[in-house]
Amino acid sequence: MGFSTPIAITMTNCASIEPILSTENLRVEYAALSGSAGNSREPKVALKGLSLSVYRGEVFGFLGPNGAGKTTTMNVLLGFTSATSGKASLFGTDVRQPISRQRIGYLPELTYYYKFLTAEELLRFYAKIFNIPKAQREERIRQVLHRVDLEHAARRPIRTYSKGMQQRIGIAQALINDPDLLILDEPTSGLDPVGRMEVRHLIQRLKQEGKTVFFSSHELGEVETVCDRVGILAQGELKALGPVQELLAPGERSLEQAFLRIIGYQAQEETLCKKSPLSLAS
Amino acid sequence: MQKISAVAGVVILEMIRRKDVYVLFFLTALITLVLGSVDLFGDAKIARYLKEVCLTLMWMSSVIIAVFTAARQIPVERESRTLFPLLAKPITRSEVMLGKFLGCWLACCISLAAFYLLFALISGIREQHWPLANYFQAFWLHCLFSGIVVALTLLGSVWFTAVSSNATIVLSCVVGMLLLGRHLHKVAVKAGGIAGHFLDGLYFSLPHLEWFDVRDLIIHNWPRMDWTIVGQDTLYACAYAGCFLALACWRFRRQPIH
Amino acid sequence: MSSSAKAPPPTSSPVPLLGIAGLLLTVSLLTALRLHPVHYEIQARRPDADDLLARLLGDGRRLFANHFYVKADAYFHSGFYPTIFDDRQSHQTAHIAEDAGLAEGKNTGDEEQFLGTVANWVDGHGRNHFPSVHTHLDNDAPEAAGGAEREILPWLTLSSKLDPNLVENYSVGAFWLRKLGKYAEAEHFVRKGLEANPGNPELLFELGRCRLDLKDTLRARNIWEMAWEAWKKRDGSKDAAEQNRFTVNQILMHLALAEFRLHKQEDCLRWLEVAVPLSVSPEAIRKRISEVKAGQPFEAIDPPNAAGEASDHDHDHSAHDHGHDHPHPPAAKP
């Protein structure tokens, strides 16, 4: 069973009603590659009129199977891709304006950093991009390195870091400007249980500090634990939006059950019972 | 400006930490010193051949450094996805492009400074003669040349996805312009017709990179050029580099980053 | 889990691998000892065994020889040189045009117009960036004083290594070495040329000049007699138009000079008489004969009106350069 409109829109635990991340009828189309999809020249629609608001102080989980449009949404929010139609804004500023990214921190899914730089140099570079005054810069670098427990490796090239350390330097760069909004793209992807737990604690600490966190994840248990609200995206459409408890149907005990129902997995379960849920929509 | 200089700083750090420039520098020094040790009729004052070999190697090295440093900037950032966290910051793509240009150009200038220092040492020791103003002119014109080449390569890097194809095309253009730029008009006059007009169009529209190559003046100890000429060359180089950069920014801004 | 699971497998023990490596090293050393004399003998049989360029490039190196020979000429003109794109008409006034075989002696003195009139602003501005004034290293180059001619020598040396049969390398090189006072080096260079080109009259003539400069007039005379014989053998039976009459004129005039210095006036006159039918300007020779007969000194060793003497321009490297006594290589052929 699928949903053409979000099943619930409720705000709980939000410090205010001011949205700091919002999209309105966001539509993104990609030009079809020649020869693909049976030689169809019709553009591929990645997002079909997405409307979404994230409010100050909340932790928002952005869920969906692979290919649902989560990364496209993030790409539009971060200015990597232009929307075909609709609006997207951060802190009330159009995302096409670079200044809209002044108060955000972004952690990509994998660690994409200049491997020839040391942690200190990388953070100094990003601090300069944020125009952090020189007087505060070094102190800020020291603080974030302390926060992610990388002080001991501050002067080592990033290429010598373990995967966990690289993820932590990613978190450090996302925090360098003391952002009000953090956009995390699958922050626990590829981490061991300890790493996942540390990220979860970090998100909770950020929430306590009054930060807004917008993150995508396939770890539904983790989302259930830390999120105030979740949005479930499938085939470019927002299928459900609201607090986890409100998304659960009678008889459902976990977000995973609700998620499978919402993305329409049950209807196809009989024919594709041997496939894993996350590969279904990919 | 701080954002541009920050991007430039990373480019320079990368060049310093890569081994390419050192290899080229030591090869140039080694070949020049080996040739300098050759006994030519017991005459230790023979210097011009050494200057020519050293300058030729310097020019080859500088073209390689400029093209390959600039060609890899945007494509490699895309491929290694370091562009994502960078563009997620409050920086425009034009600022990224300008930072890349500044970084590549300064990196070239730093390596050229080292090369010219080596050249001045070798020629000075051999000739007992230090025409520093002439050397500075040659160095500055060489830097301007590198600026145009870097801008052209950055423009190529937002059109061609593969580093190798961009580098090959730019290298061919640069070598072609260096060798034939001065003579295109004569060829055009001889060719006549549409081909002649086409060649004349190229002659007047392509940057005359050969202007920045004053090796023969340095090798043969000609008097230094008029500073007004050097000033005009500087303006000329700025105009072409600016034009290529503007096109590169325009193209880069319109490209989706997936 | 027992600790034995972490133990390396038996095959990873380094001892057998080291043993094999040691054995192979011993075999290689023994093989090298056995083969070394064989290869040494093979190398010794090759005439160019010690020549790095010959070993690297093989006979293909001759292709590059002319390039470096031309570069020597460019150096003689302090980098001022025509390219294959330069208009023939535009540099008819320069003596380089004569060297290039594009024009006969039409020097009018306006050699600075070598590149022709400025075609446009690009051309005009561009001329500030390369040597665009005609110069000679030995008189009017930016740094004429102090033996700057030595600068052409490396390219002639390189060219001679690339093509040992390009005789001009040796004769031009020897000329400048002599002019720089390096007589022994000049003779050594010419002798190397003679090793590669035995009995070449131009090189024998140059060797005689080396001896003359060393005040060894007798040996110079003997060498020039050999040169004369070599010339007769090579060019004597050819048509007048095909003969290299510039060379023979030089040889005969120098023979006459040597005899004069050895106080053998009759022999001097005999050589001058031999030169008359071979010269394209016999009147000048006859005038010289009458001067010798009148007891006047015989000092000007170069033939008068030399520019008109050269019939074989490709091999004409020497002093027919509108009054200058300096050979330089011919320009590139367009």
PDB file of N, CA and C in Angstrom, chain B residues 40-43 45-50 52-53 127 129 141 179-180 182-183 185-187 190 203-204 208 210-217 219-223 225 228-229 232-233 236, chain C residues 71 74-75 77-81 83-87 115 119-123 125-126 128-135 137 142-143 148 150-151 153-155 157 177 180 182 185 189:
ATOM      1  N   LEU B  40      85.032  21.061 -23.617  1.00  0.00           N
ATOM      2  CA  LEU B  40      84.944  21.521 -25.003  1.00  0.00           C
ATOM      3  C   LEU B  40      86.210  22.297 -25.327  1.00  0.00           C
ATOM      4  N   PHE B  41      87.179  21.620 -25.872  1.00  0.00           N
ATOM      5  CA  PHE B  41      88.441  22.223 -26.287  1.00  0.00           C
ATOM      6  C   PHE B  41      89.126  22.961 -25.133  1.00  0.00           C
ATOM      7  N   GLY B  42      88.891  22.495 -23.940  1.00  0.00           N
ATOM      8  CA  GLY B  42      89.524  23.093 -22.766  1.00  0.00           C
ATOM      9  C   GLY B  42      89.102  24.522 -22.498  1.00  0.00           C
ATOM     10  N   ASP B  43      87.951  24.920 -23.062  1.00  0.00           N
ATOM     11  CA  ASP B  43      87.508  26.307 -22.897  1.00  0.00           C
ATOM     12  C   ASP B  43      86.352  26.355 -21.903  1.00  0.00           C
ATOM     13  N   LYS B  45      84.932  28.895 -20.738  1.00  0.00           N
ATOM     14  CA  LYS B  45      84.077  30.080 -20.858  1.00  0.00           C
ATOM     15  C   LYS B  45      82.869  29.849 -21.766  1.00  0.00           C
ATOM     16  N   ILE B  46      82.848  28.727 -22.446  1.00  0.00           N
ATOM     17  CA  ILE B  46      81.708  28.464 -23.338  1.00  0.00           C
ATOM     18  C   ILE B  46      80.464  28.260 -22.477  1.00  0.00           C
ATOM     19  N   ALA B  47      79.465  29.100 -22.687  1.00  0.00           N
ATOM     20  CA  ALA B  47      78.337  29.099 -21.751  1.00  0.00           C
ATOM     21  C   ALA B  47      76.976  29.049 -22.450  1.00  0.00           C
ATOM     22  N   ARG B  48      76.922  29.543 -23.675  1.00  0.00           N
ATOM     23  CA  ARG B  48      75.591  29.741 -24.253  1.00  0.00           C
ATOM     24  C   ARG B  48      74.855  28.428 -24.514  1.00  0.00           C
ATOM     25  N   TYR B  49      75.594  27.404 -24.892  1.00  0.00           N
ATOM     26  CA  TYR B  49      74.929  26.113 -25.136  1.00  0.00           C
ATOM     27  C   TYR B  49      74.310  25.602 -23.838  1.00  0.00           C
ATOM     28  N   LEU B  50      75.026  25.868 -22.751  1.00  0.00           N
ATOM     29  CA  LEU B  50      74.546  25.432 -21.439  1.00  0.00           C
ATOM     30  C   LEU B  50      73.287  26.202 -21.053  1.00  0.00           C
ATOM     31  N   GLU B  52      71.234  27.523 -23.156  1.00  0.00           N
ATOM     32  CA  GLU B  52      70.148  27.077 -24.032  1.00  0.00           C
ATOM     33  C   GLU B  52      69.542  25.767 -23.533  1.00  0.00           C
ATOM     34  N   VAL B  53      70.414  24.826 -23.181  1.00  0.00           N
ATOM     35  CA  VAL B  53      69.915  23.530 -22.700  1.00  0.00           C
ATOM     36  C   VAL B  53      69.113  23.722 -21.416  1.00  0.00           C
ATOM     37  N   GLU B 127      79.673  32.527 -16.876  1.00  0.00           N
ATOM     38  CA  GLU B 127      79.979  33.735 -17.664  1.00  0.00           C
ATOM     39  C   GLU B 127      80.582  34.862 -16.833  1.00  0.00           C
ATOM     40  N   HIS B 129      78.892  36.961 -15.134  1.00  0.00           N
ATOM     41  CA  HIS B 129      78.100  38.054 -15.655  1.00  0.00           C
ATOM     42  C   HIS B 129      76.693  37.860 -15.096  1.00  0.00           C
ATOM     43  N   LEU B 141      57.981  37.224 -17.824  1.00  0.00           N
ATOM     44  CA  LEU B 141      57.261  36.844 -19.044  1.00  0.00           C
ATOM     45  C   LEU B 141      56.918  35.356 -19.018  1.00  0.00           C
ATOM     46  N   LEU B 179      55.421  27.455 -31.570  1.00  0.00           N
ATOM     47  CA  LEU B 179      56.248  27.235 -32.757  1.00  0.00           C
ATOM     48  C   LEU B 179      55.749  28.002 -33.974  1.00  0.00           C
ATOM     49  N   LEU B 180      54.426  28.092 -34.117  1.00  0.00           N
ATOM     50  CA  LEU B 180      53.889  28.634 -35.366  1.00  0.00           C
ATOM     51  C   LEU B 180      53.243  30.003 -35.222  1.00  0.00           C
ATOM     52  N   ARG B 182      54.090  32.984 -34.609  1.00  0.00           N
ATOM     53  CA  ARG B 182      54.707  34.123 -35.279  1.00  0.00           C
ATOM     54  C   ARG B 182      54.532  34.049 -36.800  1.00  0.00           C
ATOM     55  N   HIS B 183      54.370  32.844 -37.302  1.00  0.00           N
ATOM     56  CA  HIS B 183      54.418  32.673 -38.761  1.00  0.00           C
ATOM     57  C   HIS B 183      53.047  32.492 -39.396  1.00  0.00           C
ATOM     58  N   HIS B 185      50.612  34.398 -39.974  1.00  0.00           N
ATOM     59  CA  HIS B 185      50.203  35.428 -40.930  1.00  0.00           C
ATOM     60  C   HIS B 185      50.860  35.191 -42.290  1.00  0.00           C
ATOM     61  N   LYS B 186      52.159  34.843 -42.251  1.00  0.00           N
ATOM     62  CA  LYS B 186      52.864  34.586 -43.513  1.00  0.00           C
ATOM     63  C   LYS B 186      52.254  33.386 -44.231  1.00  0.00           C
ATOM     64  N   VAL B 187      51.919  32.366 -43.466  1.00  0.00           N
ATOM     65  CA  VAL B 187      51.298  31.179 -44.059  1.00  0.00           C
ATOM     66  C   VAL B 187      49.935  31.557 -44.634  1.00  0.00           C
ATOM     67  N   LYS B 190      50.273  33.340 -47.914  1.00  0.00           N
ATOM     68  CA  LYS B 190      50.625  32.406 -48.985  1.00  0.00           C
ATOM     69  C   LYS B 190      49.438  31.513 -49.348  1.00  0.00           C
ATOM     70  N   TYR B 203      45.483  33.849 -36.300  1.00  0.00           N
ATOM     71  CA  TYR B 203      46.667  34.672 -35.988  1.00  0.00           C
ATOM     72  C   TYR B 203      46.299  35.848 -35.092  1.00  0.00           C
ATOM     73  N   PHE B 204      45.158  36.461 -35.380  1.00  0.00           N
ATOM     74  CA  PHE B 204      44.793  37.646 -34.590  1.00  0.00           C
ATOM     75  C   PHE B 204      43.995  37.300 -33.328  1.00  0.00           C
ATOM     76  N   HIS B 208      49.406  35.067 -28.532  1.00  0.00           N
ATOM     77  CA  HIS B 208      50.756  34.865 -29.088  1.00  0.00           C
ATOM     78  C   HIS B 208      51.713  34.489 -27.968  1.00  0.00           C
ATOM     79  N   GLU B 210      54.390  32.957 -28.095  1.00  0.00           N
ATOM     80  CA  GLU B 210      55.820  33.077 -28.423  1.00  0.00           C
ATOM     81  C   GLU B 210      56.399  34.404 -27.926  1.00  0.00           C
ATOM     82  N   TRP B 211      55.540  35.384 -27.672  1.00  0.00           N
ATOM     83  CA  TRP B 211      56.041  36.660 -27.153  1.00  0.00           C
ATOM     84  C   TRP B 211      56.697  36.498 -25.784  1.00  0.00           C
ATOM     85  N   PHE B 212      56.217  35.500 -25.061  1.00  0.00           N
ATOM     86  CA  PHE B 212      56.690  35.349 -23.684  1.00  0.00           C
ATOM     87  C   PHE B 212      57.958  34.499 -23.604  1.00  0.00           C
ATOM     88  N   ASP B 213      58.388  34.022 -24.761  1.00  0.00           N
ATOM     89  CA  ASP B 213      59.594  33.194 -24.816  1.00  0.00           C
ATOM     90  C   ASP B 213      60.752  34.061 -25.321  1.00  0.00           C
ATOM     91  N   VAL B 214      61.517  34.590 -24.383  1.00  0.00           N
ATOM     92  CA  VAL B 214      62.635  35.469 -24.768  1.00  0.00           C
ATOM     93  C   VAL B 214      63.974  34.752 -24.520  1.00  0.00           C
ATOM     94  N   ARG B 215      63.953  33.446 -24.685  1.00  0.00           N
ATOM     95  CA  ARG B 215      65.160  32.669 -24.439  1.00  0.00           C
ATOM     96  C   ARG B 215      66.336  33.145 -25.286  1.00  0.00           C
ATOM     97  N   ASP B 216      66.069  33.419 -26.576  1.00  0.00           N
ATOM     98  CA  ASP B 216      67.177  33.799 -27.458  1.00  0.00           C
ATOM     99  C   ASP B 216      67.829  35.103 -27.003  1.00  0.00           C
ATOM    100  N   LEU B 217      67.028  36.006 -26.464  1.00  0.00           N
ATOM    101  CA  LEU B 217      67.602  37.274 -25.986  1.00  0.00           C
ATOM    102  C   LEU B 217      68.516  37.017 -24.791  1.00  0.00           C
ATOM    103  N   ILE B 219      69.951  33.983 -23.967  1.00  0.00           N
ATOM    104  CA  ILE B 219      71.086  33.111 -24.326  1.00  0.00           C
ATOM    105  C   ILE B 219      72.199  33.943 -24.966  1.00  0.00           C
ATOM    106  N   HIS B 220      71.807  34.831 -25.878  1.00  0.00           N
ATOM    107  CA  HIS B 220      72.816  35.556 -26.652  1.00  0.00           C
ATOM    108  C   HIS B 220      73.144  36.932 -26.064  1.00  0.00           C
ATOM    109  N   ASN B 221      72.784  37.130 -24.813  1.00  0.00           N
ATOM    110  CA  ASN B 221      73.151  38.350 -24.078  1.00  0.00           C
ATOM    111  C   ASN B 221      72.728  39.635 -24.788  1.00  0.00           C
ATOM    112  N   TRP B 222      71.506  39.624 -25.322  1.00  0.00           N
ATOM    113  CA  TRP B 222      70.989  40.856 -25.917  1.00  0.00           C
ATOM    114  C   TRP B 222      70.616  41.815 -24.794  1.00  0.00           C
ATOM    115  N   PRO B 223      70.574  43.106 -25.093  1.00  0.00           N
ATOM    116  CA  PRO B 223      70.177  44.052 -24.038  1.00  0.00           C
ATOM    117  C   PRO B 223      68.745  43.778 -23.590  1.00  0.00           C
ATOM    118  N   MET B 225      64.828  44.143 -22.648  1.00  0.00           N
ATOM    119  CA  MET B 225      63.749  44.787 -23.398  1.00  0.00           C
ATOM    120  C   MET B 225      63.305  46.054 -22.690  1.00  0.00           C
ATOM    121  N   THR B 228      58.328  49.139 -21.158  1.00  0.00           N
ATOM    122  CA  THR B 228      56.991  49.399 -21.713  1.00  0.00           C
ATOM    123  C   THR B 228      56.481  48.165 -22.456  1.00  0.00           C
ATOM    124  N   ILE B 229      57.394  47.518 -23.158  1.00  0.00           N
ATOM    125  CA  ILE B 229      57.008  46.299 -23.890  1.00  0.00           C
ATOM    126  C   ILE B 229      56.571  45.228 -22.895  1.00  0.00           C
ATOM    127  N   GLN B 232      53.168  46.012 -21.685  1.00  0.00           N
ATOM    128  CA  GLN B 232      52.149  45.657 -22.684  1.00  0.00           C
ATOM    129  C   GLN B 232      51.920  44.150 -22.704  1.00  0.00           C
ATOM    130  N   ASP B 233      52.991  43.405 -22.592  1.00  0.00           N
ATOM    131  CA  ASP B 233      52.860  41.937 -22.539  1.00  0.00           C
ATOM    132  C   ASP B 233      52.033  41.526 -21.324  1.00  0.00           C
ATOM    133  N   TYR B 236      48.440  42.144 -22.014  1.00  0.00           N
ATOM    134  CA  TYR B 236      47.997  41.164 -23.018  1.00  0.00           C
ATOM    135  C   TYR B 236      47.708  39.821 -22.339  1.00  0.00           C
TER     136      TYR B 236
ATOM    137  N   LYS C  71      72.342  25.324 -36.201  1.00  0.00           N
ATOM    138  CA  LYS C  71      72.282  26.035 -34.905  1.00  0.00           C
ATOM    139  C   LYS C  71      73.584  26.794 -34.644  1.00  0.00           C
ATOM    140  N   ALA C  74      73.248  29.878 -36.414  1.00  0.00           N
ATOM    141  CA  ALA C  74      72.352  30.782 -35.684  1.00  0.00           C
ATOM    142  C   ALA C  74      73.098  31.430 -34.519  1.00  0.00           C
ATOM    143  N   TYR C  75      73.942  30.677 -33.865  1.00  0.00           N
ATOM    144  CA  TYR C  75      74.737  31.229 -32.764  1.00  0.00           C
ATOM    145  C   TYR C  75      75.704  32.276 -33.290  1.00  0.00           C
ATOM    146  N   HIS C  77      75.133  34.246 -35.525  1.00  0.00           N
ATOM    147  CA  HIS C  77      74.351  35.477 -35.714  1.00  0.00           C
ATOM    148  C   HIS C  77      73.596  35.855 -34.435  1.00  0.00           C
ATOM    149  N   SER C  78      74.059  35.389 -33.292  1.00  0.00           N
ATOM    150  CA  SER C  78      73.456  35.698 -31.986  1.00  0.00           C
ATOM    151  C   SER C  78      71.958  35.438 -31.965  1.00  0.00           C
ATOM    152  N   GLY C  79      71.566  34.344 -32.562  1.00  0.00           N
ATOM    153  CA  GLY C  79      70.164  33.947 -32.514  1.00  0.00           C
ATOM    154  C   GLY C  79      69.313  34.548 -33.612  1.00  0.00           C
ATOM    155  N   PHE C  80      69.863  35.444 -34.400  1.00  0.00           N
ATOM    156  CA  PHE C  80      69.128  36.076 -35.500  1.00  0.00           C
ATOM    157  C   PHE C  80      69.189  35.144 -36.694  1.00  0.00           C
ATOM    158  N   TYR C  81      68.043  34.584 -37.076  1.00  0.00           N
ATOM    159  CA  TYR C  81      68.113  33.555 -38.088  1.00  0.00           C
ATOM    160  C   TYR C  81      66.792  33.392 -38.815  1.00  0.00           C
ATOM    161  N   THR C  83      63.667  31.469 -40.666  1.00  0.00           N
ATOM    162  CA  THR C  83      62.996  30.185 -40.518  1.00  0.00           C
ATOM    163  C   THR C  83      62.436  29.800 -41.875  1.00  0.00           C
ATOM    164  N   ILE C  84      61.884  28.613 -41.947  1.00  0.00           N
ATOM    165  CA  ILE C  84      61.340  28.179 -43.239  1.00  0.00           C
ATOM    166  C   ILE C  84      60.136  29.032 -43.637  1.00  0.00           C
ATOM    167  N   PHE C  85      59.595  29.803 -42.673  1.00  0.00           N
ATOM    168  CA  PHE C  85      58.426  30.616 -42.987  1.00  0.00           C
ATOM    169  C   PHE C  85      58.806  32.007 -43.491  1.00  0.00           C
ATOM    170  N   ASP C  86      60.057  32.405 -43.294  1.00  0.00           N
ATOM    171  CA  ASP C  86      60.423  33.765 -43.659  1.00  0.00           C
ATOM    172  C   ASP C  86      60.471  33.916 -45.171  1.00  0.00           C
ATOM    173  N   ASP C  87      59.949  35.030 -45.606  1.00  0.00           N
ATOM    174  CA  ASP C  87      59.833  35.295 -47.030  1.00  0.00           C
ATOM    175  C   ASP C  87      61.212  35.445 -47.656  1.00  0.00           C
ATOM    176  N   LEU C 115      63.803  40.837 -41.810  1.00  0.00           N
ATOM    177  CA  LEU C 115      62.458  40.298 -41.645  1.00  0.00           C
ATOM    178  C   LEU C 115      61.427  41.014 -42.513  1.00  0.00           C
ATOM    179  N   ALA C 119      54.427  43.713 -40.783  1.00  0.00           N
ATOM    180  CA  ALA C 119      53.168  43.398 -41.458  1.00  0.00           C
ATOM    181  C   ALA C 119      51.959  43.934 -40.699  1.00  0.00           C
ATOM    182  N   ASN C 120      52.003  43.875 -39.383  1.00  0.00           N
ATOM    183  CA  ASN C 120      50.867  44.316 -38.558  1.00  0.00           C
ATOM    184  C   ASN C 120      51.366  44.525 -37.132  1.00  0.00           C
ATOM    185  N   TRP C 121      50.457  44.910 -36.244  1.00  0.00           N
ATOM    186  CA  TRP C 121      50.906  45.236 -34.873  1.00  0.00           C
ATOM    187  C   TRP C 121      51.418  43.995 -34.139  1.00  0.00           C
ATOM    188  N   VAL C 122      50.861  42.842 -34.459  1.00  0.00           N
ATOM    189  CA  VAL C 122      51.311  41.614 -33.801  1.00  0.00           C
ATOM    190  C   VAL C 122      52.773  41.349 -34.188  1.00  0.00           C
ATOM    191  N   ASP C 123      53.031  41.482 -35.486  1.00  0.00           N
ATOM    192  CA  ASP C 123      54.392  41.273 -35.991  1.00  0.00           C
ATOM    193  C   ASP C 123      55.345  42.301 -35.384  1.00  0.00           C
ATOM    194  N   HIS C 125      55.076  44.138 -32.612  1.00  0.00           N
ATOM    195  CA  HIS C 125      55.309  43.948 -31.173  1.00  0.00           C
ATOM    196  C   HIS C 125      56.163  42.696 -30.933  1.00  0.00           C
ATOM    197  N   GLY C 126      55.875  41.662 -31.729  1.00  0.00           N
ATOM    198  CA  GLY C 126      56.588  40.397 -31.556  1.00  0.00           C
ATOM    199  C   GLY C 126      58.087  40.526 -31.783  1.00  0.00           C
ATOM    200  N   ASN C 128      60.085  42.515 -30.728  1.00  0.00           N
ATOM    201  CA  ASN C 128      60.841  42.907 -29.529  1.00  0.00           C
ATOM    202  C   ASN C 128      61.278  41.698 -28.714  1.00  0.00           C
ATOM    203  N   HIS C 129      60.733  40.545 -29.063  1.00  0.00           N
ATOM    204  CA  HIS C 129      60.910  39.393 -28.183  1.00  0.00           C
ATOM    205  C   HIS C 129      61.908  38.357 -28.687  1.00  0.00           C
ATOM    206  N   PHE C 130      62.514  38.619 -29.820  1.00  0.00           N
ATOM    207  CA  PHE C 130      63.549  37.692 -30.309  1.00  0.00           C
ATOM    208  C   PHE C 130      64.592  38.521 -31.061  1.00  0.00           C
ATOM    209  N   PRO C 131      65.791  37.973 -31.271  1.00  0.00           N
ATOM    210  CA  PRO C 131      66.809  38.755 -31.967  1.00  0.00           C
ATOM    211  C   PRO C 131      66.339  39.084 -33.381  1.00  0.00           C
ATOM    212  N   SER C 132      66.137  40.348 -33.651  1.00  0.00           N
ATOM    213  CA  SER C 132      65.624  40.740 -34.966  1.00  0.00           C
ATOM    214  C   SER C 132      66.591  41.709 -35.653  1.00  0.00           C
ATOM    215  N   VAL C 133      67.842  41.688 -35.217  1.00  0.00           N
ATOM    216  CA  VAL C 133      68.877  42.528 -35.821  1.00  0.00           C
ATOM    217  C   VAL C 133      70.030  41.627 -36.250  1.00  0.00           C
ATOM    218  N   HIS C 134      70.517  41.863 -37.449  1.00  0.00           N
ATOM    219  CA  HIS C 134      71.575  41.015 -37.980  1.00  0.00           C
ATOM    220  C   HIS C 134      72.916  41.347 -37.317  1.00  0.00           C
ATOM    221  N   THR C 135      73.566  40.295 -36.810  1.00  0.00           N
ATOM    222  CA  THR C 135      74.855  40.513 -36.131  1.00  0.00           C
ATOM    223  C   THR C 135      75.816  39.389 -36.480  1.00  0.00           C
ATOM    224  N   LEU C 137      79.018  37.294 -34.452  1.00  0.00           N
ATOM    225  CA  LEU C 137      79.634  37.138 -33.133  1.00  0.00           C
ATOM    226  C   LEU C 137      80.990  37.827 -33.022  1.00  0.00           C
ATOM    227  N   PRO C 142      75.940  41.630 -29.706  1.00  0.00           N
ATOM    228  CA  PRO C 142      75.786  42.402 -28.472  1.00  0.00           C
ATOM    229  C   PRO C 142      76.999  42.287 -27.557  1.00  0.00           C
ATOM    230  N   GLU C 143      77.691  41.169 -27.669  1.00  0.00           N
ATOM    231  CA  GLU C 143      78.854  40.969 -26.800  1.00  0.00           C
ATOM    232  C   GLU C 143      80.020  40.512 -27.686  1.00  0.00           C
ATOM    233  N   ALA C 148      83.702  35.748 -28.209  1.00  0.00           N
ATOM    234  CA  ALA C 148      82.375  35.141 -28.116  1.00  0.00           C
ATOM    235  C   ALA C 148      82.157  34.079 -29.185  1.00  0.00           C
ATOM    236  N   ARG C 150      83.596  31.468 -29.565  1.00  0.00           N
ATOM    237  CA  ARG C 150      83.721  30.127 -28.975  1.00  0.00           C
ATOM    238  C   ARG C 150      82.354  29.478 -28.765  1.00  0.00           C
ATOM    239  N   GLU C 151      81.312  30.305 -28.718  1.00  0.00           N
ATOM    240  CA  GLU C 151      79.988  29.778 -28.389  1.00  0.00           C
ATOM    241  C   GLU C 151      79.416  28.859 -29.458  1.00  0.00           C
ATOM    242  N   LEU C 153      81.133  26.553 -30.928  1.00  0.00           N
ATOM    243  CA  LEU C 153      81.879  25.300 -30.946  1.00  0.00           C
ATOM    244  C   LEU C 153      81.107  24.077 -30.415  1.00  0.00           C
ATOM    245  N   PRO C 154      80.327  24.220 -29.332  1.00  0.00           N
ATOM    246  CA  PRO C 154      79.628  23.019 -28.845  1.00  0.00           C
ATOM    247  C   PRO C 154      78.714  22.400 -29.900  1.00  0.00           C
ATOM    248  N   TRP C 155      78.056  23.257 -30.681  1.00  0.00           N
ATOM    249  CA  TRP C 155      77.112  22.720 -31.669  1.00  0.00           C
ATOM    250  C   TRP C 155      77.845  22.040 -32.816  1.00  0.00           C
ATOM    251  N   THR C 157      80.712  20.576 -32.467  1.00  0.00           N
ATOM    252  CA  THR C 157      81.193  19.316 -31.891  1.00  0.00           C
ATOM    253  C   THR C 157      80.084  18.276 -31.910  1.00  0.00           C
ATOM    254  N   LEU C 177      88.672  27.826 -33.827  1.00  0.00           N
ATOM    255  CA  LEU C 177      89.639  27.456 -32.782  1.00  0.00           C
ATOM    256  C   LEU C 177      90.970  28.156 -33.035  1.00  0.00           C
ATOM    257  N   LEU C 180      90.750  31.666 -32.086  1.00  0.00           N
ATOM    258  CA  LEU C 180      90.780  31.846 -30.625  1.00  0.00           C
ATOM    259  C   LEU C 180      92.162  31.506 -30.053  1.00  0.00           C
ATOM    260  N   LYS C 182      93.631  28.593 -30.243  1.00  0.00           N
ATOM    261  CA  LYS C 182      93.721  27.205 -29.785  1.00  0.00           C
ATOM    262  C   LYS C 182      94.189  26.336 -30.950  1.00  0.00           C
ATOM    263  N   GLU C 185      94.234  22.451 -30.339  1.00  0.00           N
ATOM    264  CA  GLU C 185      92.875  21.908 -30.338  1.00  0.00           C
ATOM    265  C   GLU C 185      92.317  21.870 -31.758  1.00  0.00           C
ATOM    266  N   PHE C 189      91.135  18.578 -33.724  1.00  0.00           N
ATOM    267  CA  PHE C 189      89.763  18.485 -34.245  1.00  0.00           C
ATOM    268  C   PHE C 189      89.788  18.096 -35.729  1.00  0.00           C
TER     269      PHE C 189
END
